[in-house]
Coordinates of C-alpha atoms in Angstrom, one line a residue:
Chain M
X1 CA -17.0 -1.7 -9.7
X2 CA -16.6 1.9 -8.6
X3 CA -13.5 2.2 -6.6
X4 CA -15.4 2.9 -3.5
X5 CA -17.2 -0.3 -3.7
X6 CA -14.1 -2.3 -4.2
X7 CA -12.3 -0.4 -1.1
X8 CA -15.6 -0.2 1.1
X9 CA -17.8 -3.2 0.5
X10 CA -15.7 -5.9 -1.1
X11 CA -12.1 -5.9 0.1
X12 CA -14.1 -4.3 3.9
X13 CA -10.4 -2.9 4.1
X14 CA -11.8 0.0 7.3
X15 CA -12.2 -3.3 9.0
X16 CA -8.8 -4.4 8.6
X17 CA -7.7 -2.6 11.8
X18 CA -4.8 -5.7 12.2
X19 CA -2.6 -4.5 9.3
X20 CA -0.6 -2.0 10.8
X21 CA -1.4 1.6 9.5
X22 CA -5.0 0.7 8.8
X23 CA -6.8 2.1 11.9
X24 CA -5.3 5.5 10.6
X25 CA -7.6 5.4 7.4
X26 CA -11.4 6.0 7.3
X27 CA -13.9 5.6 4.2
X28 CA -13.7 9.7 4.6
X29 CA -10.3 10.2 4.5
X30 CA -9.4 7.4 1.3
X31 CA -12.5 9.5 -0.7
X32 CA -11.4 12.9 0.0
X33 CA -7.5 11.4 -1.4
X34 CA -9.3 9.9 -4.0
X35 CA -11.1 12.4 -4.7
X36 CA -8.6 14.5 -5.0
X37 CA -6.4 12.8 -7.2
X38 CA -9.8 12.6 -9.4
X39 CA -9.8 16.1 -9.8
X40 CA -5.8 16.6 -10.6
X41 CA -5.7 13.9 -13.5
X42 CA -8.9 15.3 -14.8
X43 CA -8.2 18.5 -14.5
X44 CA -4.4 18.8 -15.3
X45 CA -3.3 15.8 -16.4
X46 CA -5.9 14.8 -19.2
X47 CA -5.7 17.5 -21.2
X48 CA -1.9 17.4 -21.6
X49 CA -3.0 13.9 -22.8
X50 CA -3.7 14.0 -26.7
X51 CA -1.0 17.3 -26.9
X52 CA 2.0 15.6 -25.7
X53 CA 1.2 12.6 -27.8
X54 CA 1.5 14.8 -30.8
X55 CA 3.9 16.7 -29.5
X56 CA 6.4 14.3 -28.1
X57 CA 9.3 14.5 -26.3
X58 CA 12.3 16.2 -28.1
X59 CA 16.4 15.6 -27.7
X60 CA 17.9 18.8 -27.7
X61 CA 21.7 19.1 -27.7
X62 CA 22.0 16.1 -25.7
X63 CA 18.7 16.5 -23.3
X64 CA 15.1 15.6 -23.5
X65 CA 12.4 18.1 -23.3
X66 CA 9.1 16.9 -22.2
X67 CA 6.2 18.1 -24.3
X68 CA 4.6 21.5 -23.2
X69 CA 2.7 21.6 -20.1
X70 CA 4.2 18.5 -19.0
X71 CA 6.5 20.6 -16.1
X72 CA 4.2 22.6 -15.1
X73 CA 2.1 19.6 -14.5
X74 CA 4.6 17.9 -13.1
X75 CA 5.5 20.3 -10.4
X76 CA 1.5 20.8 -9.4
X77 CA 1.8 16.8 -8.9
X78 CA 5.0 17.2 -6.4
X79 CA 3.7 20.3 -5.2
X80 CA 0.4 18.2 -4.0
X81 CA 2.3 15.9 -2.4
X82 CA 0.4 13.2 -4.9
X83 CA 4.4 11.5 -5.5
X84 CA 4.6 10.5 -1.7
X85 CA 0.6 8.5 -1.1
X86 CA 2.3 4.9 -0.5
X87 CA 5.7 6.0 0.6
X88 CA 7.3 5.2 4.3
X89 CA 6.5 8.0 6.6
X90 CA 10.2 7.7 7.6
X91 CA 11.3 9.2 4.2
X92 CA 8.2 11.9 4.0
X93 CA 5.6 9.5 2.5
X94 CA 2.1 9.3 3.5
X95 CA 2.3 6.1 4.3
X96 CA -1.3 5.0 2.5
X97 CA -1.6 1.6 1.8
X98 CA -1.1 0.2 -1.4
X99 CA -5.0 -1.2 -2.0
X100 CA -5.6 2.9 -2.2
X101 CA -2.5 4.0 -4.1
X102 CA -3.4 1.1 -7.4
X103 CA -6.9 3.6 -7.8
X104 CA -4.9 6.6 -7.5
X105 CA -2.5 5.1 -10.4
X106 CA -5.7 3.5 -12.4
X107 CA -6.6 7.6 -12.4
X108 CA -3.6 8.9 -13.4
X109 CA -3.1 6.2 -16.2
X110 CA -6.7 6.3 -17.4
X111 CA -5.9 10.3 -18.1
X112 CA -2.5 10.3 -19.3
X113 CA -0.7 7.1 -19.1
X114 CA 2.8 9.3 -20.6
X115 CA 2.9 11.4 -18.0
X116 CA 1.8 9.0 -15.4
X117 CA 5.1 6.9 -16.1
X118 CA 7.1 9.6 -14.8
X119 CA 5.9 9.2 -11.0
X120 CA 5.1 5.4 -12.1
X121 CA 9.2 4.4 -12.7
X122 CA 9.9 6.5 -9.7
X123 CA 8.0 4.4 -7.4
X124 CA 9.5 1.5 -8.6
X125 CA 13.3 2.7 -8.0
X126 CA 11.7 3.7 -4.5
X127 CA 11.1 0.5 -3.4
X128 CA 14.0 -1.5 -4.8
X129 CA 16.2 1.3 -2.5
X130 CA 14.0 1.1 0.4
X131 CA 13.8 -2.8 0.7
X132 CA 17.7 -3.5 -0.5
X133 CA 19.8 -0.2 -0.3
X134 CA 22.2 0.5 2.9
X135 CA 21.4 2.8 5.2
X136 CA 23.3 5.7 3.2
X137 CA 22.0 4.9 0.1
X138 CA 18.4 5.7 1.9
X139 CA 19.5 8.5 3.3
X140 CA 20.8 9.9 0.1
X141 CA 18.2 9.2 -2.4
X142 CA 14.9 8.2 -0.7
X143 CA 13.6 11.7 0.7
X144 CA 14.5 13.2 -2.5
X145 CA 12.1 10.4 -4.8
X146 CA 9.3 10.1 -2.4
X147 CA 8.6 13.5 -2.5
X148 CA 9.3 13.7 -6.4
X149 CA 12.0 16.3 -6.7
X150 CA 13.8 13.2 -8.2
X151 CA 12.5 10.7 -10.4
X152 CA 13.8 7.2 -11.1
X153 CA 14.4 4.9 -14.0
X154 CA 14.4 1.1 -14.2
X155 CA 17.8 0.4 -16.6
X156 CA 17.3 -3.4 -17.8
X157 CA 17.1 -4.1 -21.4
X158 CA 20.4 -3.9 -23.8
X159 CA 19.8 -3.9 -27.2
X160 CA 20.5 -7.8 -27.4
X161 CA 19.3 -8.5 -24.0
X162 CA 15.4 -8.3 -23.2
X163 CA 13.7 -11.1 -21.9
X164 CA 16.8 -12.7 -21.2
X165 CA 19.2 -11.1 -19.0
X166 CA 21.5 -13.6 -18.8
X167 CA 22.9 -12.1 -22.0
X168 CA 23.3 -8.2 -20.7
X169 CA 27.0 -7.1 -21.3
X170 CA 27.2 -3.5 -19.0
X171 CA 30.2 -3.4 -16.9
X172 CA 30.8 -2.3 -13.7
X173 CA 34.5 -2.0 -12.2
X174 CA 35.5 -0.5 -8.6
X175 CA 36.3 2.9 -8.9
X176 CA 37.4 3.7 -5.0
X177 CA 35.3 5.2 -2.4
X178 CA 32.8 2.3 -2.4
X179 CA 31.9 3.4 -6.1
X180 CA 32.1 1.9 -9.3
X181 CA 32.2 3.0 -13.4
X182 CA 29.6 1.8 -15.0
X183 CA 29.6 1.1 -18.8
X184 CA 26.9 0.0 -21.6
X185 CA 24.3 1.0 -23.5
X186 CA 20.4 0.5 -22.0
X187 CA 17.4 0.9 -24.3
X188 CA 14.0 1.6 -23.8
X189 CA 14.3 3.1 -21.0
X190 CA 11.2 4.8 -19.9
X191 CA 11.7 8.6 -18.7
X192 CA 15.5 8.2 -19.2
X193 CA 16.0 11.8 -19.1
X194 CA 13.8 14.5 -18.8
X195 CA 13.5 18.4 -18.0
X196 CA 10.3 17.4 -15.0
X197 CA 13.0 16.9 -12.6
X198 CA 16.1 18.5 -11.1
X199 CA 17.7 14.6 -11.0
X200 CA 17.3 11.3 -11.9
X201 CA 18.6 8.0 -10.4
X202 CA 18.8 5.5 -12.7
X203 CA 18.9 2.1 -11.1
X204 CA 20.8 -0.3 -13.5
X205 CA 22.1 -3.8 -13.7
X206 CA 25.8 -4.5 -14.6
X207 CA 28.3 -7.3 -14.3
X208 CA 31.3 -6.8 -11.8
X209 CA 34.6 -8.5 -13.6
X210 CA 34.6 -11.3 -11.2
X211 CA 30.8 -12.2 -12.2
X212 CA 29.6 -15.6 -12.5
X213 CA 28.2 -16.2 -16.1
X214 CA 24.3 -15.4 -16.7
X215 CA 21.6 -14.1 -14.3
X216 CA 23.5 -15.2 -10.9
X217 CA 26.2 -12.3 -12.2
X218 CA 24.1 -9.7 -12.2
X219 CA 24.2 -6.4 -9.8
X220 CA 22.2 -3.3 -9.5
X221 CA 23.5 0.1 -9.2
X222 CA 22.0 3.3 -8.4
X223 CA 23.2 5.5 -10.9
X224 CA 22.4 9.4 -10.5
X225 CA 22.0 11.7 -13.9
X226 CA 23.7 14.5 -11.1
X227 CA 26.0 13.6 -8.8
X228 CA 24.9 14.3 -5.0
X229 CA 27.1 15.4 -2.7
X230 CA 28.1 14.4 0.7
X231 CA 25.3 17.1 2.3
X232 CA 22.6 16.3 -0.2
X233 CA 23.2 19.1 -3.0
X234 CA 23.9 18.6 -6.3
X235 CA 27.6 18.5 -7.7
X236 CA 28.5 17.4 -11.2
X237 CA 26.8 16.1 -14.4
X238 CA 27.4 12.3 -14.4
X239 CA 29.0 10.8 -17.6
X240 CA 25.8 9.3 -19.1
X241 CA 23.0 10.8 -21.5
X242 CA 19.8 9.8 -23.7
X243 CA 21.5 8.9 -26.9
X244 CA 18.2 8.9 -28.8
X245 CA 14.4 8.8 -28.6
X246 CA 12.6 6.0 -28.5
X247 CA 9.1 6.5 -30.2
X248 CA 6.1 4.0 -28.4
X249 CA 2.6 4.2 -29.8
X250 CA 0.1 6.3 -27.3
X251 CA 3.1 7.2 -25.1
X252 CA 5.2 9.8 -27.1
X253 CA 4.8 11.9 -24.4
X254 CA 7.3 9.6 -21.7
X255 CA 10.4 9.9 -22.9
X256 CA 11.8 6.9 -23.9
X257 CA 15.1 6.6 -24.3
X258 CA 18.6 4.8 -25.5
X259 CA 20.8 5.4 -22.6
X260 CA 24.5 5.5 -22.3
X261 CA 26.9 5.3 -19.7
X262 CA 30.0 6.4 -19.8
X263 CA 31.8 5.2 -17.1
X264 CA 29.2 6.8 -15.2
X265 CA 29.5 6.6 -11.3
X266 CA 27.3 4.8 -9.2
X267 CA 26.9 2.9 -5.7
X268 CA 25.8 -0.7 -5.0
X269 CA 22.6 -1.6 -4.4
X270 CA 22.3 -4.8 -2.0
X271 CA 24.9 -7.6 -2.2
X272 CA 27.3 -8.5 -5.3
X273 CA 25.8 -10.9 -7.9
X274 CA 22.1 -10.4 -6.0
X275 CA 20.8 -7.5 -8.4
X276 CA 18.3 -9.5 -10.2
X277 CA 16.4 -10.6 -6.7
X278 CA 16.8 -6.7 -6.1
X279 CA 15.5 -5.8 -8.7
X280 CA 12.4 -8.1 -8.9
X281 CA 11.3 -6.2 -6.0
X282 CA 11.0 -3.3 -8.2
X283 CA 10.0 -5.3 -11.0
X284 CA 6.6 -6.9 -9.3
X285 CA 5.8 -3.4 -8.4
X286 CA 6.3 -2.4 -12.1
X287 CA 3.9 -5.8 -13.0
X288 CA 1.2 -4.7 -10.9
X289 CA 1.5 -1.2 -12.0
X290 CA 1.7 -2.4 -15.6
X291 CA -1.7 -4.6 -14.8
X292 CA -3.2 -1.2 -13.7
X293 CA -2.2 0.4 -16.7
X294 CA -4.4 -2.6 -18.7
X295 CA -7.3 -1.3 -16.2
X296 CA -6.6 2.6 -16.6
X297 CA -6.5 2.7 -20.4
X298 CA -9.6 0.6 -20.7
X299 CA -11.8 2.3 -18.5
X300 CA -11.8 5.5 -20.4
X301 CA -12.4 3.5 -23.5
X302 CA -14.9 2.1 -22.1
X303 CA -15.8 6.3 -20.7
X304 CA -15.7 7.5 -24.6
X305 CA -17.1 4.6 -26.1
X306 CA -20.4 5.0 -24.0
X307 CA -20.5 8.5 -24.7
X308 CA -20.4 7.9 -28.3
X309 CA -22.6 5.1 -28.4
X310 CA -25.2 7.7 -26.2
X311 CA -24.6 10.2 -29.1
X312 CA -24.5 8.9 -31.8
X313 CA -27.0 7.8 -34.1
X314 CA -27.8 5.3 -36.7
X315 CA -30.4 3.3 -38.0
X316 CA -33.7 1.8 -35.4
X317 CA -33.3 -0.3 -32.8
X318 CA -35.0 -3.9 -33.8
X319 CA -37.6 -4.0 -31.5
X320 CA -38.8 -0.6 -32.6
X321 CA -38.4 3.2 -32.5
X322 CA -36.6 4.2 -29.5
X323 CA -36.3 8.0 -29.9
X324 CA -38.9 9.3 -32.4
X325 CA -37.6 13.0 -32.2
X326 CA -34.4 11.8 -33.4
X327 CA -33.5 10.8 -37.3
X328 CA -32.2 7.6 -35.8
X329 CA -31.3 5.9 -32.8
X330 CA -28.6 6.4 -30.7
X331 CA -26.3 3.3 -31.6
X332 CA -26.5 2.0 -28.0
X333 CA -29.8 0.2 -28.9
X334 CA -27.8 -2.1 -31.2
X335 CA -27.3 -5.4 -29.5
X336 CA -24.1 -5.8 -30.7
X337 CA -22.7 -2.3 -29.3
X338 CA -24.5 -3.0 -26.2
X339 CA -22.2 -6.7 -26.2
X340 CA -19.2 -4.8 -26.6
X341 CA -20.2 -2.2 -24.3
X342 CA -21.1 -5.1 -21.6
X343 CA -18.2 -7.1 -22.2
X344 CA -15.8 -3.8 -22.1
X345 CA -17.4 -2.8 -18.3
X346 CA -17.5 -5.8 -16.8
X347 CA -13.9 -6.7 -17.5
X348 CA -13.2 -3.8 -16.3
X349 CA -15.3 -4.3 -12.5
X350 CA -13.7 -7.7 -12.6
X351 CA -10.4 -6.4 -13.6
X352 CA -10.7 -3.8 -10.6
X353 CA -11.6 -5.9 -7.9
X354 CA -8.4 -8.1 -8.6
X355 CA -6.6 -5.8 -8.6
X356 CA -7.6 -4.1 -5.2
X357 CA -7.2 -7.6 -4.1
X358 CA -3.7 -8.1 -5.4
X359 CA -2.8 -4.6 -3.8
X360 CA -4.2 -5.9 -0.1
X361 CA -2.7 -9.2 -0.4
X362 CA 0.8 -6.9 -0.8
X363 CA -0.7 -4.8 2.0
X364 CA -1.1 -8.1 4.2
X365 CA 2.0 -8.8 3.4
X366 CA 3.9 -6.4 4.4
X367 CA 1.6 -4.8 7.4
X368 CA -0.3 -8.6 8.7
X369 CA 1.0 -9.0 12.5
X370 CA 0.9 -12.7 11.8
X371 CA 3.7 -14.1 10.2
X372 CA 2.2 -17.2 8.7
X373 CA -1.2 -14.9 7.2
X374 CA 1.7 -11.9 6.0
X375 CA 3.6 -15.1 3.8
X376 CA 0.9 -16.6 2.6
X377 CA -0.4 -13.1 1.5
X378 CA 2.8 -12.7 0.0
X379 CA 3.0 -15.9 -1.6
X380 CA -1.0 -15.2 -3.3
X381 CA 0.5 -12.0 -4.5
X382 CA 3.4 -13.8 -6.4
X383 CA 0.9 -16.2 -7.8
X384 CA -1.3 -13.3 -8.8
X385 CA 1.2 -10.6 -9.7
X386 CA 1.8 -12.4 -13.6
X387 CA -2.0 -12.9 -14.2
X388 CA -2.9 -9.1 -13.3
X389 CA -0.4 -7.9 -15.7
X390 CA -0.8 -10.2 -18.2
X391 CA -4.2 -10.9 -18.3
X392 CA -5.4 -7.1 -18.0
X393 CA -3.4 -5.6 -20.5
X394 CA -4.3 -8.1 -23.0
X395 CA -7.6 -7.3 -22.3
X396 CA -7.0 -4.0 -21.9
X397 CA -5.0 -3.3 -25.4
X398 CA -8.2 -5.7 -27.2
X399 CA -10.7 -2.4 -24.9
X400 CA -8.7 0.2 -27.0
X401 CA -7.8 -1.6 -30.4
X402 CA -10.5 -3.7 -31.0
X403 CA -14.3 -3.1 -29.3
X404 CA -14.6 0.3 -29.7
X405 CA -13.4 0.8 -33.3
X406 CA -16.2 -1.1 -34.2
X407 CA -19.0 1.1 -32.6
X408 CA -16.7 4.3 -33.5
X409 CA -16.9 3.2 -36.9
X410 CA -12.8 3.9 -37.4
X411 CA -12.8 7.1 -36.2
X412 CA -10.1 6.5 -33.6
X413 CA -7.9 5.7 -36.7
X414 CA -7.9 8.8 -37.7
X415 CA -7.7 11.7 -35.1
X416 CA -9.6 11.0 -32.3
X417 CA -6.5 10.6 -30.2
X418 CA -6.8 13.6 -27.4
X419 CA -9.6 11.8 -25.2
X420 CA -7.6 8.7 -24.7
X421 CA -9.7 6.1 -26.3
Chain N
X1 CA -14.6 -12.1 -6.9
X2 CA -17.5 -11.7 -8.4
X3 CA -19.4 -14.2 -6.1
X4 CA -18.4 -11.7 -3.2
X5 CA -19.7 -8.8 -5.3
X6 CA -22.9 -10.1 -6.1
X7 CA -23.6 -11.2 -2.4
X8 CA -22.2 -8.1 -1.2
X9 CA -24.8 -6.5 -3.5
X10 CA -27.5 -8.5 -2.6
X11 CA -26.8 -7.6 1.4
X12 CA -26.2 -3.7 0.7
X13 CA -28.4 -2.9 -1.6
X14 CA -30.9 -0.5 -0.2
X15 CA -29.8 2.5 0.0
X16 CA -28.9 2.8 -3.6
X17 CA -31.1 0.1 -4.9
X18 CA -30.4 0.9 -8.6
X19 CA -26.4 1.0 -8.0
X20 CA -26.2 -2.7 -6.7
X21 CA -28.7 -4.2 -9.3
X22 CA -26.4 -2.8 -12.1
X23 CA -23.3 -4.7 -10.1
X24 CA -25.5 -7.9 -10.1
X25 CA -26.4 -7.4 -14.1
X26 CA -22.8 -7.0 -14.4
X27 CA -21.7 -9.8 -12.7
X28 CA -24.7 -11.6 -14.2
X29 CA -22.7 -10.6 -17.8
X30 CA -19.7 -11.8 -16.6
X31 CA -20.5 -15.1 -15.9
X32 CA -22.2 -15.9 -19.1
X33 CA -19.7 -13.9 -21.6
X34 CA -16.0 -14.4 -19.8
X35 CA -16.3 -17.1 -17.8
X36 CA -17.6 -19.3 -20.0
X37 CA -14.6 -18.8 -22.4
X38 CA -12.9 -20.5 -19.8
X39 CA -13.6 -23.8 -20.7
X40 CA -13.2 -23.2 -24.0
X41 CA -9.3 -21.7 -23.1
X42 CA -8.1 -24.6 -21.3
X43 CA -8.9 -27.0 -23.6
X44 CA -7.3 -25.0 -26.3
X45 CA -3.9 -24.7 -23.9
X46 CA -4.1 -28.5 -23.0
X47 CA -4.8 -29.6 -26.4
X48 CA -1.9 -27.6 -28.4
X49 CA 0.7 -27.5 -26.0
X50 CA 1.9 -31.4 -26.7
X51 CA 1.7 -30.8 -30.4
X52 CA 3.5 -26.8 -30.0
X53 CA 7.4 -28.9 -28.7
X54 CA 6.7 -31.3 -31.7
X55 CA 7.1 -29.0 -34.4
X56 CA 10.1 -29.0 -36.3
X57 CA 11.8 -25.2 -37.4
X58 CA 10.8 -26.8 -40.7
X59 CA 7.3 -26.3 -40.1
X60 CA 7.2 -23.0 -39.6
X61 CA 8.0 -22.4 -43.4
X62 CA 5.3 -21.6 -45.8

């Protein structure tokens, strides 16, 4: 389903004039933003796509470089104002509701999923602040990631800690002032440092010494790369740094990174021992965003592998000669190509109009008048959020592995790696 | 989902005729590649799960 369709006909959401916000937003205005964001990840973002996959991130005396291009990019996306779409007002965002802002990220992902992670972890340590931070910690950090000046990190997994976070070992002890040092190594930490950015706030889990064993002992910290001073500028370099690259297939160009920290300073988010139900918050963002990524990277598999199967030829279709002024036919007369094909687009429509469902219920939510229809959106969502991610980027990976290297014969093995499929 | 397309489809489609009849091919596809495998699924996750927490480590070996 086009995006359009999903916004206009399905989900009706211009009718939705109960949610608050939504009788500010017309079919004109989402398509013009949509629209928009079309033309920046197709015209700046995908072709930094297949180049910063080669190129890769690099650590350089103790900081990470982003590939070439990647800077530029990224200050054309903050100078757009594309960082602040579904952001409070109150902080500088747009306010847009989240049912537009998934379409916005299935463009960005579908073009360059590296450089959309940037922006992507951001909005995640957005909302964990917004919905759990104090009042200062809002005022100190929010402004600054809405509009993308900062970006953010999610800080979870330790080396022997994944799934299971019960096991994490980072400590945090009071350091005065309402602070505390913060100490452990984090890995795969997705844009853990960067040169896109003049700071970044990593948010982080640690265990206070008084901690109850496993996950009930958990807090979250904010945890800036610079230290920000009492009137918002920028003061010292923190006591952390990217110890190392990490390298993920199709993503070289986020940096991914082993973090340490060093005593680092950082400020509480939310109450003592509650981190983990903070974090979640930023974490069923993430799983919806991660369910989008299953949708972005398979529709412009889907994109290349139609416009191969269009152009390239072999052999006669069975019922006949399609295209007599041709050697052969263009593969697309195969029935098996045009199974693949079939079964690639409409998982994909499918795929699309849950998530633009899973986005409104979230919308509903948080925006529903009612309080009864805005928990039982809420509790949909929860039911929802593990399917989206886990069902579409199973799906998604089998679009980009799988399908298409059997109607592109193996080429994607090789070198076709620049147009994303 | 794809119930409310294909109505949706069915209602709107006149001023792009050839737009909604592609969504109702699509969701035609659907139904009789995906949703099929359904079936197929559940009985696959009902009938292993009970034998999955009966396996010894031991079985795991070649």
């Amino acid at each position: 389903m086009t995006i359009q369709f999903v916004l206009n006909e399905l989900l009706n959401i211009y009718q939705r004039t109960e949610l608050k916000g939504f009788d500010e937003i017309d079919a004109d205005l989402a398509d013009a933003i949509l629209q928009g964001v079309a033309d920046f990840t197709t015209e700046v973002m995908l072709p930094l796509n297949g180049s910063g996959d080669v190129e890769g991130c690099k650590l350089v005396d103790g900081k990470v470089i982003a590939p070439k291009g990647f800077a530029d990019a990224y200050k054309q996306y903050v100078d757009n104002g594309w960082a602040t779409l579904t952001c409070d007002p109150e902080y500088g965002g747009q306010g847009l509701p989240e049912c537009i802002g998934v379409f916005a990220t299935e463009m960005k992902t579908a073009t360059n999923m590296a450089f959309a992670m940037y922006p992507g972890l951001t909005h995640g340590a957005y909302a964990a602040i917004h919905a759990h931070g104090s009042d200062a910690l809002k005022q100190k950090y929010l402004k600054k990631l809405v509009s993308g000046e900062w970006t953010g990190t999610m800080n979870l997994t330790e080396s022997h800690a994944g799934t299971d976070l019960a096991l994490l070992r980072t400590k945090a002890v009071e350091a005065g002032e309402g602070r505390f040092a913060i100490s452990g190594e984090k890995i795969f930490i997705s844009s853990g440092d960067h040169d896109l950015a003049e700071n970044i706030i990593h948010l982080m889990l640690a265990r206070l010494p008084d901690a109850p064993e496993g996950v009930k002992g958990i807090s979250l910290f904010a945890v800036p790369k610079i230290m920000v001073n009492a009137d918002g500028s920028l003061g010292e370099a923190n006591s952390l740094c990217a110890a190392a690259l990490e390298h993920k297939m199709g993503i070289h160009g986020n940096s991914t990174c082993v973090m340490n920290f060093d005593a680092a300073i950082g400020e509480l988010i939310g109450e003592p021992h509650q981190g983990l139900k903070a974090m979640f918050t930023m974490m069923n963002q993430a799983r919806l965003g991660v369910g989008v990524q299953g949708l972005g990277v398979s529709e412009i598999a889907y994109q290349n592998a139609l416009a191969y199967a269009k152009d390239r030829i072999q052999g006669r279709g069975l019922s006949g000669v399609k295209d007599p002024s041709q050697a052969a036919d263009p593969i697309l007369v195969h029935g098996d190509v045009r199974r693949m094909l079939m079964a690639q687009k409409s998982f994909n429509e499918g795929a699309r109009a849950l998530i633009g469902q899973q986005a409104l219920w979230l919308d509903e939510a948080e925006r529903h008048p009612d309080a009864d229809k805005a928990k039982a959106a809420n509790k949909l969502a929860a039911l929802f959020t593990p399917i989206v991610k886990g069902f579409i980027t199973a799906r998604g990976f089998n679009a980009i592995y799988a399908d298409p290297w059997h109607h592109r014969s193996g080429l994607d093995v090789d070198s076709q790696r620049s147009d994303g499929a | 989902m794809w119930t409310r397309s294909a109505v949706t489809a069915l209602e709107s489609g006149t001023e792009d005729k050839a737009f909604y009849e592609r969504k109702l091919k699509t969701a035609q596809f659907y139904m009789s590649y995906w949703t099929v495998q359904t079936r197929s699924l559940r009985k696959q996750v009902e009938s292993s799960s009970e034998l999955m927490t009966q396996l010894e480590e031991a079985d795991f070996d070649l």
